[in-house]
Amino acid sequence: VQLQASGGGLVQAGGSLRLSCAASGRTFSNYDMGWFRQAPGKERDFVGAINWSGGSTYYADSVKGRFTISRDNAKNTVTLQMDGLKPEDTAVYYCAAKYRSILHGDGRAYTYWGQGTQVTVSS
């Protein structure tokens, strides 16, 4: 699966951004999709994930209630809607895919990764 993330940018605290990830190469609906982020000097963190059908989602506590993941299997895309952004959300955001199984946030289980898109939240 080839993944291409887009939609990052600069936004003020309290604002919103919508990230998209376009997939190609394999049957998209066979894959659970995850979003991860990495801030400068920090380890990569799990943000959230959605299962292959879109019927189940799972979020990190730090973004629960502010971020929403959705997918469109007909368009081979997954979206991360980020509302109520905070300066601590500043990071490079990556989309990733793993063959459908139990939904979780362990990055080691995700086989395919996009190139990342920068999100910067100013205070």
Coordinates of N, CA, C and O in Angstrom, one line a residue, residues 23 26-34 48-58 69-78 96-104 110:
A23 N -4.6 6.3 -0.3 CA -4.0 5.0 -0.5 C -4.1 4.5 -1.9 O -5.1 4.7 -2.5
R26 N -3.2 -1.5 -3.1 CA -3.8 -2.8 -2.7 C -5.3 -2.5 -2.3 O -5.7 -1.3 -2.4
T27 N -6.0 -3.5 -1.9 CA -7.4 -3.3 -1.6 C -7.5 -2.6 -0.2 O -7.2 -3.1 0.8
F28 N -7.9 -1.3 -0.3 CA -7.9 -0.4 0.8 C -8.7 -1.0 2.0 O -8.4 -0.9 3.1
S29 N -9.9 -1.6 1.6 CA -10.8 -2.0 2.7 C -10.3 -3.3 3.4 O -10.9 -3.7 4.3
N30 N -9.1 -3.8 3.1 CA -8.5 -4.9 3.8 C -7.6 -4.4 5.0 O -7.1 -5.2 5.7
Y31 N -7.5 -3.0 5.1 CA -6.5 -2.5 6.0 C -7.2 -1.6 7.0 O -8.0 -0.7 6.7
D32 N -6.7 -1.8 8.3 CA -7.0 -0.8 9.3 C -6.0 0.4 9.1 O -4.9 0.2 8.7
M33 N -6.4 1.6 9.4 CA -5.6 2.7 9.2 C -5.4 3.5 10.5 O -6.3 3.6 11.3
G34 N -4.1 3.9 10.7 CA -3.8 4.7 11.9 C -3.2 6.0 11.6 O -2.6 6.2 10.5
G48 N -4.6 8.0 16.6 CA -5.9 7.3 16.5 C -5.9 6.3 15.4 O -5.0 6.3 14.5
A49 N -6.9 5.5 15.3 CA -7.0 4.4 14.3 C -8.5 4.2 14.0 O -9.4 4.4 14.8
I50 N -8.7 3.6 12.8 CA -10.0 3.2 12.3 C -9.9 1.9 11.7 O -8.9 1.6 11.0
N51 N -10.9 1.0 12.0 CA -10.8 -0.3 11.4 C -11.2 -0.3 9.9 O -11.6 0.7 9.4
W52 N -11.0 -1.5 9.3 CA -11.1 -1.6 7.9 C -12.5 -1.2 7.3 O -12.6 -0.6 6.2
S53 N -13.5 -1.3 8.1 CA -14.9 -1.0 7.6 C -15.3 0.4 8.0 O -16.3 0.9 7.5
G54 N -14.5 1.0 8.9 CA -15.0 2.3 9.4 C -15.9 2.3 10.6 O -16.3 3.3 11.1
G55 N -16.2 1.1 11.0 CA -17.2 0.9 12.1 C -16.6 1.0 13.5 O -17.4 1.0 14.5
S56 N -15.3 1.1 13.6 CA -14.7 1.2 14.9 C -13.5 2.1 14.9 O -12.7 2.1 13.9
T57 N -13.4 2.9 15.9 CA -12.3 3.9 16.0 C -11.7 3.8 17.4 O -12.3 3.3 18.4
Y58 N -10.5 4.2 17.5 CA -9.7 4.2 18.8 C -8.8 5.3 18.8 O -8.1 5.6 17.8
I69 N -11.5 10.4 13.3 CA -11.0 9.7 12.1 C -12.2 9.1 11.4 O -13.1 8.6 12.0
S70 N -12.1 9.3 10.0 CA -13.1 8.7 9.2 C -12.4 8.1 7.9 O -11.3 8.4 7.7
R71 N -13.2 7.3 7.2 CA -12.6 6.8 6.0 C -13.7 6.6 4.9 O -14.9 6.5 5.2
D72 N -13.2 6.6 3.7 CA -14.1 6.4 2.5 C -13.5 5.3 1.7 O -12.5 5.6 0.9
N73 N -14.0 4.1 1.8 CA -13.4 3.0 1.1 C -13.6 3.1 -0.4 O -12.8 2.5 -1.2
A74 N -14.6 3.8 -0.8 CA -14.8 3.9 -2.3 C -13.8 4.9 -2.9 O -13.4 4.8 -4.1
K75 N -13.3 5.8 -2.1 CA -12.3 6.8 -2.5 C -10.9 6.5 -2.1 O -9.9 7.2 -2.3
N76 N -10.7 5.4 -1.3 CA -9.4 5.0 -0.8 C -8.7 6.1 0.0 O -7.5 6.4 -0.1
T77 N -9.5 6.7 0.9 CA -9.0 7.8 1.7 C -9.4 7.7 3.2 O -10.4 7.1 3.5
V78 N -8.5 8.2 4.0 CA -8.8 8.3 5.4 C -8.5 9.7 5.9 O -7.6 10.3 5.4
A96 N -0.7 5.5 8.5 CA -0.1 4.1 8.4 C -1.2 3.1 8.2 O -2.4 3.3 8.6
A97 N -0.9 1.9 7.7 CA -1.8 0.9 7.4 C -1.3 -0.5 7.9 O -0.1 -0.7 7.9
K98 N -2.2 -1.3 8.4 CA -1.9 -2.6 8.8 C -3.1 -3.5 8.3 O -4.2 -3.1 8.2
Y99 N -2.8 -4.7 8.0 CA -3.8 -5.7 7.5 C -4.8 -5.8 8.6 O -4.5 -5.9 9.8
R100 N -6.1 -5.9 8.3 CA -7.2 -5.8 9.3 C -7.1 -6.9 10.3 O -6.8 -8.1 10.0
S101 N -7.2 -6.5 11.6 CA -7.1 -7.4 12.7 C -7.6 -6.6 13.9 O -8.5 -5.7 13.7
I102 N -7.1 -6.9 15.1 CA -7.5 -6.1 16.2 C -7.0 -4.7 16.1 O -5.9 -4.5 15.8
L103 N -7.9 -3.7 16.4 CA -7.6 -2.3 16.3 C -6.7 -1.9 17.5 O -7.2 -2.1 18.6
H104 N -5.6 -1.3 17.3 CA -4.7 -0.9 18.4 C -3.8 0.2 17.9 O -3.7 0.5 16.7
Y110 N 2.0 -1.7 12.2 CA 1.6 -1.1 11.0 C 2.7 -1.3 9.9 O 3.9 -0.9 10.2

